[in-house]
Amino acid sequence: MKRTRIADVLHKWQVIGAGSMVNLKGWVRTKRGNKNVAFIALNDGSIIHSIQIVVDLAAFDEATMKLITTGACISVNGILVESPGQGQAVELQAKEIEVYGTADAETYPLQKKGHTLEFLREIAHLRPRTNTFGAVLRIRHAMAFAIHKYFNDNGFYYLHTPIVTGSDAEGAGAMFRVTTLDPVKPPLTETGEVDYTQDFFGKATNLTVSGQLEGELGALALSNIYTFGPTFRAENSNTPRHLAEFWMIEPEMAFYDITDNMDLAEDFLKYLVRYALEHCMDDLEFLNKMYDNEL
Amino acid sequence: MKRTRIADVLHKWQVIGAGSMVNLKGWVRTKRGNKNVAFIALNDGSIIHSIQIVVDLAAFDEATMKLITTGACISVNGILVESPGQGQAVELQAKEIEVYGTADAETYPLQKKGHTLEFLREIAHLRPRTNTFGAVLRIRHAMAFAIHKYFNDNGFYYLHTPIVTGSDAEGAGAMFRVTTLDPVKPPLTETGEVDYTQDFFGKATNLTVSGQLEGELGALALSNIYTFGPTFRAENSNTPRHLAEFWMIEPEMAFYDITDNMDLAEDFLKYLVRYALEHCMDDLEFLNKMYDNEL
């Protein structure tokens, strides 16, 4: 059977139709129940909400059911039904379950309880499975798409400005050096400096701190351009306001005056906020509740 | 008067309406004519085609007209009229012209004649003003947007995987070192190797050769993800098939089998080709004529 995304089941179940057989695949968030029935919360990352899988234990092998613990990866065929319980419109009555991967309850670190961000930092490979990082990643996706859509719909062209460069824009910050020279004994000039003519590009290069210079040249030919790519700052400043690597948006427009600039900034930000409210409400509600109730 | 993009004038002149007063701004491609009338081909990069500006010389100052040479930047208010000439649906009858910037005909390198790509390499800052680079940049924009639109519409989430990293993915190629250590005398360990614990990130880092590792972790949480970002290979191989810096698309899907992969690749490529044909026909026709008639 072809898999259905849980986001589609939860948002479009009336189109799919109660009573339909669907296949869901994902990772188990929790399992609870009694000796007759098990309730599995299954999540596939397509949406912050998990769907409830109802398992009539009489119809399933006990050994298989033991493998279904938090973190396990399973595939379920079942009947989509309207849910009698609160907090969910539909649930799935399991008919077949296949276990793709197990997660040892003793060692799998993402259990039902909340985890601190500091703890999650130590299991970076599992962070996207948490509600918090899932929400952030889905919102970041939506915002990235909205950025491209806004500029595309408004006649701007997207420029991929260079990442490795010999320029430092307008001296925007400390830079990372990019090199393939021998790290211990680099070739030196007669005056004892590094001889960058022998480096990969034949000159000293660094990671870009801004695509502005190339963006301005693009605007002086294509009128309206924007960049949206990674930029780098080697400031050794460990605060929430500094990142060594971050993605930055830079629009550059020929023939704009200060009023045009202000109108663009205002219209752009309003568009992004509106897009987030229309497309990310589930995730915003979660972050609003858990992290900042002024979102 | 608010500026209108030349792309909008040429594609939507029937909506704007013949007889309307419009303002166009851009760069002069050519000027020709006789002692009574001048024809200026004006381009603003929004579209490969220039629009013809018709100037009744009796109504304009001779000194101003002398400044209008190939490469000059001007603003024109004029009446949009259906064109009696061939090869253009509409032209502009100039009423007011303002010269924003001049281009000395003796030294401005982009003249009416064709230029080789090797010559254009030496004036990289002006390349986007040529038909060839303009076409390539507009098509590249359209393809980048289509890539994001395809994945967004199909339930994939966009991941920004790290650019500076300590990993080398699956050993995809030679890597660029990223460092802030003293280039002449880096700190060494007791065994004479570079002591990267003293580097910016406390370890040896390089530019990513692939976002695959992080993409796979994302797919094991969000089901379907894609990356679309710059990647780097330090191979010293100067062929048309190698670039040191290039943008790469990497979709990663949980629960996909080989047939799913093949279907995705086929559907994706068909979508992009169709999108290009629908949105980039002007530029494709130019490249087809000038560079490769099998496009």
Coordinates of C-alpha atoms in Angstrom, one line a residue:
Chain A
M1 CA 0.0 0.0 0.0
K2 CA 1.2 3.5 -0.7
R3 CA 2.1 5.5 2.4
T4 CA 0.0 8.6 3.3
R5 CA 1.7 11.4 5.2
I6 CA 0.2 12.0 8.7
A7 CA -0.1 15.7 7.9
D8 CA -2.4 14.8 5.0
V9 CA -4.4 12.4 7.1
L10 CA -5.0 14.9 9.9
H11 CA -5.7 17.9 7.6
K12 CA -7.6 16.2 4.8
W13 CA -9.2 13.2 6.4
Q14 CA -12.6 14.3 5.2
V15 CA -11.3 14.0 1.6
I16 CA -9.7 10.6 2.3
G17 CA -12.9 9.5 4.0
A18 CA -13.6 7.8 7.3
G19 CA -13.7 4.1 6.7
S20 CA -10.8 4.1 4.2
M21 CA -7.8 1.8 4.6
V22 CA -4.6 3.8 4.7
N23 CA -0.9 3.0 5.3
L24 CA 1.0 5.2 7.8
K25 CA 4.7 5.0 8.5
G26 CA 6.6 6.8 11.2
W27 CA 8.3 6.8 14.6
V28 CA 6.5 5.9 17.8
R29 CA 6.2 8.7 20.3
T30 CA 4.4 6.8 23.1
K31 CA 2.6 3.6 23.7
R32 CA 0.1 3.1 26.5
G33 CA -3.0 1.0 27.1
N34 CA -4.2 -2.1 29.0
K35 CA -4.3 -5.8 28.3
N36 CA -6.9 -5.5 25.7
V37 CA -6.0 -2.5 23.7
A38 CA -2.8 -0.4 23.0
F39 CA -2.7 3.2 21.9
I40 CA 0.3 4.2 19.9
A41 CA 1.1 7.9 19.1
L42 CA 2.7 7.8 15.7
N43 CA 4.6 10.7 14.2
D44 CA 6.3 11.1 10.8
G45 CA 7.6 14.6 11.1
S46 CA 5.2 15.9 8.4
I47 CA 3.3 17.7 11.2
I48 CA 3.8 18.3 14.9
H49 CA 0.8 16.2 15.9
S50 CA 1.0 12.5 16.2
I51 CA -1.9 10.3 15.1
Q52 CA -3.4 7.7 17.5
I53 CA -3.1 4.1 16.4
V54 CA -5.6 1.8 18.2
V55 CA -4.4 -1.8 18.4
D56 CA -6.8 -4.6 19.4
L57 CA -4.2 -6.8 21.2
A58 CA -6.2 -10.0 20.6
A59 CA -5.4 -9.7 16.9
F60 CA -1.6 -9.1 17.2
D61 CA 1.4 -11.1 18.2
E62 CA 2.7 -10.3 21.7
A63 CA 6.4 -10.5 20.6
T64 CA 5.8 -7.9 17.9
M65 CA 4.0 -5.6 20.3
K66 CA 6.9 -5.7 22.7
L67 CA 9.2 -4.3 20.0
I68 CA 6.9 -1.2 19.6
T69 CA 8.5 1.2 22.1
T70 CA 9.2 4.9 22.0
G71 CA 11.4 5.6 19.0
A72 CA 10.6 2.4 17.1
C73 CA 9.9 2.8 13.4
I74 CA 6.8 1.1 12.2
S75 CA 4.4 0.8 9.2
V76 CA 0.7 0.4 9.9
N77 CA -2.2 -0.5 7.7
G78 CA -5.5 0.4 9.2
I79 CA -8.9 1.8 8.9
L80 CA -9.3 5.6 9.4
V81 CA -12.1 6.3 11.8
E82 CA -13.5 9.4 13.6
S83 CA -12.1 9.4 17.1
P84 CA -14.3 9.2 20.1
G85 CA -11.5 10.6 22.3
Q86 CA -10.8 14.3 22.8
G87 CA -8.0 16.2 21.1
Q88 CA -8.1 14.3 17.8
A89 CA -10.6 14.2 14.9
V90 CA -9.5 10.8 13.6
E91 CA -7.5 7.7 14.7
L92 CA -6.4 4.6 12.9
Q93 CA -7.7 1.1 13.8
A94 CA -4.6 -1.1 13.1
K95 CA -5.0 -4.1 10.9
E96 CA -1.4 -4.9 10.1
I97 CA 1.8 -3.7 11.7
E98 CA 5.4 -4.1 10.5
V99 CA 8.3 -3.1 12.7
Y100 CA 11.0 -1.5 10.5
G101 CA 13.4 -0.6 13.4
T102 CA 13.4 -1.0 17.1
A103 CA 14.6 1.5 19.8
D104 CA 15.9 0.0 23.0
A105 CA 14.0 1.6 25.8
E106 CA 17.1 1.4 28.1
T107 CA 19.3 3.4 25.8
Y108 CA 17.1 5.4 23.4
P109 CA 17.5 8.9 24.8
L110 CA 14.3 10.6 23.5
Q111 CA 11.7 9.4 26.0
K112 CA 8.3 10.9 26.7
K113 CA 9.5 13.5 29.2
G114 CA 10.7 16.9 28.2
H115 CA 14.4 17.4 27.4
T116 CA 16.5 20.5 27.9
L117 CA 18.0 22.2 24.8
E118 CA 21.4 21.6 26.4
F119 CA 20.7 17.8 26.6
L120 CA 19.5 17.8 23.0
R121 CA 22.7 19.5 21.9
E122 CA 24.5 16.3 22.9
I123 CA 22.3 14.1 20.6
A124 CA 22.3 16.4 17.6
H125 CA 21.4 13.5 15.3
L126 CA 18.1 12.9 17.0
R127 CA 17.1 16.5 17.6
P128 CA 14.9 16.7 14.4
R129 CA 12.7 14.0 16.0
T130 CA 11.7 16.3 18.9
N131 CA 8.6 18.5 18.8
T132 CA 10.8 21.7 19.2
F133 CA 13.2 21.1 16.4
G134 CA 10.6 19.6 14.2
A135 CA 8.5 22.8 14.6
V136 CA 11.6 25.0 14.0
L137 CA 12.6 23.1 10.9
R138 CA 9.1 23.1 9.4
I139 CA 8.7 26.9 10.1
R140 CA 12.2 27.5 8.7
H141 CA 11.2 25.6 5.5
A142 CA 8.0 27.6 5.2
M143 CA 9.8 30.9 5.6
A144 CA 12.5 30.0 3.1
F145 CA 9.9 29.1 0.6
A146 CA 7.9 32.3 1.3
I147 CA 11.1 34.3 0.8
H148 CA 11.6 32.8 -2.6
K149 CA 8.0 33.1 -3.5
Y150 CA 7.7 36.8 -2.5
F151 CA 10.7 37.8 -4.6
N152 CA 9.8 35.6 -7.5
D153 CA 6.2 37.0 -7.6
N154 CA 7.6 40.6 -7.4
G155 CA 10.0 40.4 -10.3
F156 CA 13.3 39.9 -8.4
Y157 CA 15.9 37.4 -9.7
Y158 CA 17.8 35.1 -7.3
L159 CA 21.5 35.4 -7.5
H160 CA 23.9 32.8 -6.1
T161 CA 26.8 35.0 -5.1
P162 CA 30.2 33.4 -4.4
I163 CA 30.8 31.7 -1.0
V164 CA 34.5 31.4 -1.4
T165 CA 35.8 34.9 -2.3
G166 CA 38.8 37.2 -2.2
S167 CA 36.8 40.2 -1.1
D168 CA 35.6 41.2 2.3
A169 CA 32.5 43.2 1.2
E170 CA 32.5 46.4 3.2
G171 CA 34.6 45.0 6.0
A172 CA 31.6 43.3 7.6
G173 CA 33.4 41.2 10.0
A174 CA 36.3 38.8 10.8
M175 CA 36.7 36.1 8.2
F176 CA 37.4 32.4 7.9
R177 CA 40.4 31.5 5.7
V178 CA 39.8 28.9 2.9
T179 CA 43.0 27.1 1.8
T180 CA 44.5 23.9 0.6
L181 CA 48.1 24.8 1.4
D182 CA 50.1 22.6 3.7
P183 CA 48.8 23.5 7.2
V184 CA 52.1 22.9 9.0
K185 CA 54.7 24.3 6.5
P186 CA 52.9 26.6 4.0
P187 CA 55.1 28.0 1.2
L188 CA 56.5 31.4 2.1
T189 CA 57.5 34.4 0.1
E190 CA 61.0 35.9 0.5
T191 CA 59.6 38.3 3.1
G192 CA 58.3 35.4 5.2
E193 CA 54.6 35.7 4.4
V194 CA 52.4 32.9 3.1
D195 CA 52.7 32.6 -0.6
Y196 CA 49.1 32.5 -1.6
T197 CA 50.0 32.4 -5.3
Q198 CA 50.5 28.7 -4.6
D199 CA 47.1 28.2 -3.0
F200 CA 44.1 26.6 -4.8
F201 CA 42.8 29.8 -6.4
G202 CA 46.3 31.5 -6.8
K203 CA 45.4 34.1 -4.1
A204 CA 44.2 34.4 -0.5
T205 CA 40.5 33.5 -0.2
N206 CA 38.0 33.5 2.6
L207 CA 34.3 32.7 3.2
T208 CA 32.0 35.4 2.2
V209 CA 30.7 37.8 4.9
S210 CA 28.1 39.2 2.5
G211 CA 26.9 38.8 -1.1
Q212 CA 26.3 42.6 -1.3
L213 CA 29.1 43.5 -3.8
E214 CA 28.0 40.9 -6.4
G215 CA 24.4 41.7 -5.6
E216 CA 24.9 45.3 -6.5
L217 CA 26.5 44.4 -9.8
G218 CA 23.6 42.1 -10.5
A219 CA 21.1 44.9 -9.8
L220 CA 22.9 47.2 -12.2
A221 CA 22.0 44.7 -14.9
L222 CA 18.9 42.9 -13.9
S223 CA 17.3 45.8 -12.0
N224 CA 16.0 43.8 -9.0
I225 CA 17.9 40.9 -7.5
Y226 CA 18.1 39.1 -4.2
T227 CA 20.6 36.8 -2.5
F228 CA 19.7 34.1 0.0
G229 CA 22.7 32.1 1.0
P230 CA 25.1 31.2 3.8
T231 CA 27.4 33.9 5.1
F232 CA 30.2 33.6 7.7
R233 CA 31.7 35.6 10.5
A234 CA 34.7 34.5 12.5
E235 CA 33.9 36.7 15.5
N236 CA 34.7 34.7 18.6
S237 CA 31.6 36.0 20.3
N238 CA 29.4 33.3 21.9
T239 CA 26.1 35.1 22.4
P240 CA 22.6 34.3 21.1
R241 CA 23.1 37.2 18.7
H242 CA 26.1 35.8 16.9
L243 CA 26.5 32.8 14.6
A244 CA 29.6 31.8 12.7
E245 CA 27.4 30.5 9.9
F246 CA 24.0 31.9 9.0
W247 CA 21.7 32.4 6.0
M248 CA 21.1 36.0 5.0
I249 CA 18.7 37.7 2.6
E250 CA 20.0 40.7 0.6
P251 CA 17.8 42.4 -1.9
E252 CA 19.5 44.9 -4.2
M253 CA 17.4 47.2 -6.5
A254 CA 18.4 49.6 -9.1
F255 CA 16.3 52.8 -9.4
Y256 CA 15.0 52.5 -5.8
D257 CA 14.9 55.5 -3.5
I258 CA 14.6 55.4 0.3
T259 CA 10.8 55.3 0.2
D260 CA 10.9 52.4 -2.2
N261 CA 13.3 50.6 0.1
M262 CA 11.0 51.2 3.1
D263 CA 7.9 50.0 1.2
L264 CA 9.7 46.8 0.1
A265 CA 10.9 46.0 3.6
E266 CA 7.4 46.6 5.1
D267 CA 5.6 44.6 2.4
F268 CA 8.1 41.8 2.6
L269 CA 7.9 41.4 6.3
K270 CA 4.1 41.5 6.3
Y271 CA 4.0 38.9 3.6
L272 CA 6.3 36.6 5.6
V273 CA 4.3 37.0 8.8
R274 CA 1.0 36.4 7.0
Y275 CA 2.5 33.3 5.3
A276 CA 3.6 31.9 8.6
L277 CA 0.2 32.4 10.2
E278 CA -1.4 30.7 7.2
H279 CA 0.9 27.8 6.9
C280 CA 2.6 27.1 10.3
M281 CA -0.2 27.5 12.8
D282 CA 0.3 24.1 14.4
D283 CA 4.0 24.7 15.0
L284 CA 3.5 28.3 16.1
E285 CA 0.9 27.2 18.7
F286 CA 3.4 24.7 20.1
L287 CA 6.3 27.2 20.3
N288 CA 3.9 29.8 21.7
K289 CA 2.9 27.4 24.5
M290 CA 6.3 26.0 25.3
Y291 CA 8.8 28.8 24.6
D292 CA 7.4 32.3 24.1
N293 CA 3.7 33.2 24.6
E294 CA 4.2 36.4 22.6
L295 CA 4.8 34.7 19.3
Chain B
M1 CA 6.3 58.5 -12.1
K2 CA 6.5 55.0 -10.9
R3 CA 8.8 52.8 -13.0
T4 CA 7.4 49.9 -15.0
R5 CA 9.6 46.9 -15.7
I6 CA 10.3 46.4 -19.4
A7 CA 9.3 42.7 -19.1
D8 CA 5.9 43.9 -17.9
V9 CA 5.6 46.4 -20.7
L10 CA 6.4 43.8 -23.4
H11 CA 4.4 41.0 -22.0
K12 CA 1.4 42.9 -20.7
W13 CA 1.2 46.0 -22.9
Q14 CA -2.4 45.2 -23.7
V15 CA -3.3 45.5 -20.0
I16 CA -1.3 48.7 -19.6
G17 CA -2.9 50.0 -22.8
A18 CA -1.5 51.7 -25.9
G19 CA -1.6 55.4 -25.3
S20 CA -0.6 55.2 -21.7
M21 CA 2.2 57.3 -20.2
V22 CA 4.8 55.0 -18.6
N23 CA 8.2 55.4 -17.0
L24 CA 11.0 53.1 -18.1
K25 CA 14.5 53.0 -16.6
G26 CA 17.4 51.0 -17.8
W27 CA 20.7 50.8 -19.7
V28 CA 21.1 51.8 -23.4
R29 CA 22.0 48.9 -25.6
T30 CA 22.2 50.9 -28.9
K31 CA 21.3 54.3 -30.3
R32 CA 20.8 54.9 -34.0
G33 CA 18.7 57.2 -36.2
N34 CA 19.1 60.3 -38.4
K35 CA 19.0 64.1 -37.8
N36 CA 15.3 64.1 -37.0
V37 CA 14.7 61.0 -34.9
A38 CA 16.7 58.7 -32.6
F39 CA 15.9 55.1 -31.8
I40 CA 17.2 53.9 -28.4
A41 CA 17.2 50.2 -27.5
L42 CA 16.6 50.2 -23.7
N43 CA 17.1 47.1 -21.5
D44 CA 16.6 46.8 -17.8
G45 CA 17.5 43.1 -17.4
S46 CA 14.0 42.1 -16.5
I47 CA 13.7 40.4 -19.9
I48 CA 16.2 39.7 -22.7
H49 CA 14.4 41.9 -25.2
S50 CA 15.1 45.7 -25.3
I51 CA 12.3 48.1 -25.9
Q52 CA 12.6 50.7 -28.7
I53 CA 12.5 54.3 -27.5
V54 CA 11.6 56.8 -30.3
V55 CA 13.0 60.3 -29.7
D56 CA 11.8 63.3 -31.8
L57 CA 15.1 65.2 -31.7
A58 CA 13.5 68.6 -32.3
A59 CA 12.0 68.3 -28.8
F60 CA 15.3 67.4 -27.0
D61 CA 18.5 69.1 -26.0
E62 CA 21.4 68.1 -28.2
A63 CA 23.9 68.0 -25.3
T64 CA 21.7 65.6 -23.4
M65 CA 21.3 63.3 -26.5
K66 CA 25.1 63.2 -26.9
L67 CA 25.3 61.6 -23.4
I68 CA 23.0 58.8 -24.4
T69 CA 25.5 56.2 -25.7
T70 CA 25.7 52.4 -25.3
G71 CA 25.9 51.5 -21.6
A72 CA 24.4 54.8 -20.4
C73 CA 21.7 54.6 -17.7
I74 CA 18.6 56.6 -18.4
S75 CA 15.0 57.2 -17.3
V76 CA 12.4 57.9 -19.9
N77 CA 8.8 59.1 -19.6
G78 CA 6.8 58.4 -22.7
I79 CA 3.7 57.2 -24.5
L80 CA 3.4 53.5 -25.1
V81 CA 2.3 53.0 -28.8
E82 CA 1.9 50.0 -31.0
S83 CA 5.0 49.8 -33.2
P84 CA 4.9 50.1 -37.0
G85 CA 8.3 48.4 -37.2
Q86 CA 8.9 44.6 -37.3
G87 CA 10.1 42.5 -34.4
Q88 CA 8.3 44.5 -31.7
A89 CA 4.7 44.9 -30.7
V90 CA 5.1 48.2 -28.9
E91 CA 7.6 51.1 -28.6
L92 CA 7.8 54.2 -26.4
Q93 CA 7.5 57.8 -27.8
A94 CA 9.8 59.7 -25.4
K95 CA 8.5 62.8 -23.8
E96 CA 11.1 63.3 -21.0
I97 CA 14.6 61.8 -20.7
E98 CA 16.9 62.0 -17.7
V99 CA 20.4 60.7 -17.9
Y100 CA 21.4 58.9 -14.6
G101 CA 24.8 57.8 -15.7
T102 CA 27.0 58.1 -18.8
A103 CA 29.3 55.4 -20.4
D104 CA 32.3 56.8 -22.3
A105 CA 32.1 55.2 -25.7
E106 CA 35.9 55.1 -25.9
T107 CA 36.3 52.9 -22.8
Y108 CA 33.0 51.2 -22.1
P109 CA 33.8 47.6 -23.1
L110 CA 30.4 46.3 -23.9
Q111 CA 29.7 47.6 -27.4
K112 CA 27.1 46.4 -29.9
K113 CA 29.4 43.6 -31.3
G114 CA 29.4 40.1 -29.9
H115 CA 32.0 39.4 -27.3
T116 CA 33.7 36.1 -26.5
L117 CA 33.2 34.4 -23.2
E118 CA 36.9 34.7 -22.6
F119 CA 36.8 38.4 -23.1
L120 CA 33.7 38.7 -20.8
R121 CA 35.7 36.8 -18.1
E122 CA 37.9 39.8 -17.8
I123 CA 35.0 42.2 -17.1
A124 CA 33.1 40.0 -14.7
H125 CA 31.4 43.0 -13.1
L126 CA 29.7 43.8 -16.4
R127 CA 28.8 40.3 -17.5
P128 CA 25.3 40.3 -16.2
R129 CA 24.5 43.2 -18.6
T130 CA 25.1 40.9 -21.6
N131 CA 22.4 38.9 -23.3
T132 CA 24.1 35.6 -22.6
F133 CA 24.7 36.1 -18.8
G134 CA 21.3 37.8 -18.4
A135 CA 19.6 34.8 -20.0
V136 CA 21.6 32.3 -17.9
L137 CA 20.9 34.2 -14.7
R138 CA 17.2 34.5 -15.4
I139 CA 16.9 30.8 -16.2
R140 CA 18.9 29.9 -13.1
H141 CA 16.5 32.0 -11.0
A142 CA 13.5 30.3 -12.6
M143 CA 15.0 26.8 -12.0
A144 CA 15.9 27.6 -8.4
F145 CA 12.4 28.7 -7.8
A146 CA 10.9 25.7 -9.5
I147 CA 13.1 23.4 -7.4
H148 CA 11.8 24.9 -4.2
K149 CA 8.2 25.0 -5.5
Y150 CA 8.3 21.3 -6.6
F151 CA 9.5 20.1 -3.2
N152 CA 7.3 22.4 -1.2
D153 CA 4.2 21.3 -3.2
N154 CA 5.1 17.7 -2.6
G155 CA 5.6 17.7 1.1
F156 CA 9.3 18.0 1.4
Y157 CA 11.0 20.2 3.9
Y158 CA 14.0 22.3 3.0
L159 CA 17.1 21.7 5.3
H160 CA 20.0 24.1 5.5
T161 CA 22.7 21.6 6.2
P162 CA 26.1 22.9 7.5
I163 CA 28.6 24.5 5.1
V164 CA 31.5 24.5 7.6
T165 CA 31.8 20.9 8.9
G166 CA 34.2 18.4 10.4
S167 CA 32.8 15.6 8.3
D168 CA 33.7 14.6 4.8
A169 CA 30.3 12.8 4.0
E170 CA 31.1 9.6 2.2
G171 CA 34.5 10.8 1.1
A172 CA 33.0 12.6 -1.9
G173 CA 36.2 14.6 -2.8
A174 CA 39.1 16.7 -1.9
M175 CA 38.2 19.4 0.7
F176 CA 39.0 23.0 1.4
R177 CA 40.3 23.7 4.9
V178 CA 38.5 26.4 6.9
T179 CA 40.6 28.0 9.7
T180 CA 41.4 31.1 11.6
L181 CA 44.8 29.9 12.9
D182 CA 48.0 31.9 12.2
P183 CA 48.8 31.1 8.6
V184 CA 52.6 31.3 8.9
K185 CA 53.1 29.8 12.3
P186 CA 50.1 27.7 13.4
P187 CA 50.2 26.2 16.9
L188 CA 51.6 22.7 16.8
T189 CA 51.1 19.6 19.0
E190 CA 54.0 17.8 20.6
T191 CA 54.2 15.5 17.6
G192 CA 54.5 18.4 15.2
E193 CA 51.0 18.4 13.7
V194 CA 48.7 21.4 13.6
D195 CA 46.9 21.8 17.0
Y196 CA 43.3 22.3 15.8
T197 CA 42.0 22.4 19.3
Q198 CA 43.2 26.0 19.2
D199 CA 41.2 26.7 16.0
F200 CA 37.9 28.6 15.8
F201 CA 35.7 25.5 16.3
G202 CA 38.2 23.6 18.5
K203 CA 38.7 21.0 15.8
A204 CA 39.7 20.7 12.1
T205 CA 37.0 21.9 9.8
N206 CA 36.4 22.0 6.1
L207 CA 33.8 23.1 3.5
T208 CA 31.1 20.6 3.0
V209 CA 31.3 18.2 0.0
S210 CA 27.7 17.1 0.5
G211 CA 24.7 17.7 2.9
Q212 CA 23.9 14.0 2.7
L213 CA 24.7 12.9 6.2
E214 CA 22.6 15.7 7.8
G215 CA 19.9 15.2 5.2
E216 CA 19.6 11.5 6.1
L217 CA 19.1 12.4 9.7
G218 CA 16.5 15.0 8.7
A219 CA 14.6 12.4 6.7
L220 CA 14.6 10.0 9.6
A221 CA 12.6 12.6 11.5
L222 CA 10.6 14.6 8.9
S223 CA 10.2 11.8 6.4
N224 CA 10.9 13.9 3.2
I225 CA 13.6 16.6 3.1
Y226 CA 15.8 18.2 0.5
T227 CA 18.9 20.3 0.6
F228 CA 19.8 22.9 -2.0
G229 CA 23.0 24.7 -1.1
P230 CA 26.6 25.3 -2.0
T231 CA 29.0 22.4 -1.9
F232 CA 32.8 22.5 -2.5
R233 CA 35.4 20.2 -4.1
A234 CA 39.1 21.1 -4.0
E235 CA 40.0 18.9 -7.0
N236 CA 42.5 20.7 -9.1
S237 CA 40.8 19.6 -12.3
N238 CA 40.1 22.5 -14.7
T239 CA 37.5 20.9 -17.0
P240 CA 33.9 22.0 -17.9
R241 CA 32.7 19.1 -15.7
H242 CA 34.4 20.3 -12.5
L243 CA 33.7 23.3 -10.3
A244 CA 35.3 24.1 -7.0
E245 CA 32.0 25.7 -5.8
F246 CA 28.5 24.6 -7.0
W247 CA 25.0 24.4 -5.7
M248 CA 23.6 20.9 -5.3
I249 CA 20.1 19.4 -4.7
E250 CA 19.9 16.4 -2.4
P251 CA 16.5 14.9 -1.6
E252 CA 16.4 12.3 1.2
M253 CA 13.3 10.3 1.8
A254 CA 12.4 7.8 4.6
F255 CA 10.3 4.8 3.5
Y256 CA 11.2 5.1 -0.2
D257 CA 12.2 2.1 -2.2
I258 CA 14.0 2.1 -5.6
T259 CA 10.8 2.5 -7.5
D260 CA 9.8 5.5 -5.4
N261 CA 13.2 7.1 -6.0
M262 CA 12.9 6.6 -9.8
D263 CA 9.4 8.0 -9.9
L264 CA 10.6 11.1 -7.9
A265 CA 13.6 11.7 -10.2
E266 CA 11.4 11.4 -13.3
D267 CA 8.6 13.5 -12.0
F268 CA 11.0 16.2 -10.7
L269 CA 13.0 16.5 -14.0
K270 CA 9.8 16.6 -16.1
Y271 CA 8.5 19.4 -13.8
L272 CA 11.6 21.5 -14.2
V273 CA 11.7 21.1 -18.0
R274 CA 8.1 22.0 -18.2
Y275 CA 8.6 25.0 -15.9
A276 CA 11.5 26.2 -18.0
L277 CA 9.5 26.0 -21.2
E278 CA 6.6 27.9 -19.6
H279 CA 8.6 30.6 -17.9
C280 CA 11.9 31.0 -19.8
M281 CA 11.0 30.8 -23.5
D282 CA 12.5 34.2 -24.5
D283 CA 15.9 33.2 -22.9
L284 CA 15.8 29.6 -24.2
E285 CA 15.2 30.8 -27.7
F286 CA 18.2 33.2 -27.4
L287 CA 20.5 30.4 -26.1
N288 CA 19.2 28.0 -28.6
K289 CA 20.0 30.4 -31.5
M290 CA 23.4 31.5 -30.2
Y291 CA 24.9 28.5 -28.4
D292 CA 23.2 25.2 -28.8
N293 CA 20.4 24.6 -31.2
E294 CA 19.4 21.4 -29.4
L295 CA 18.2 23.1 -26.3

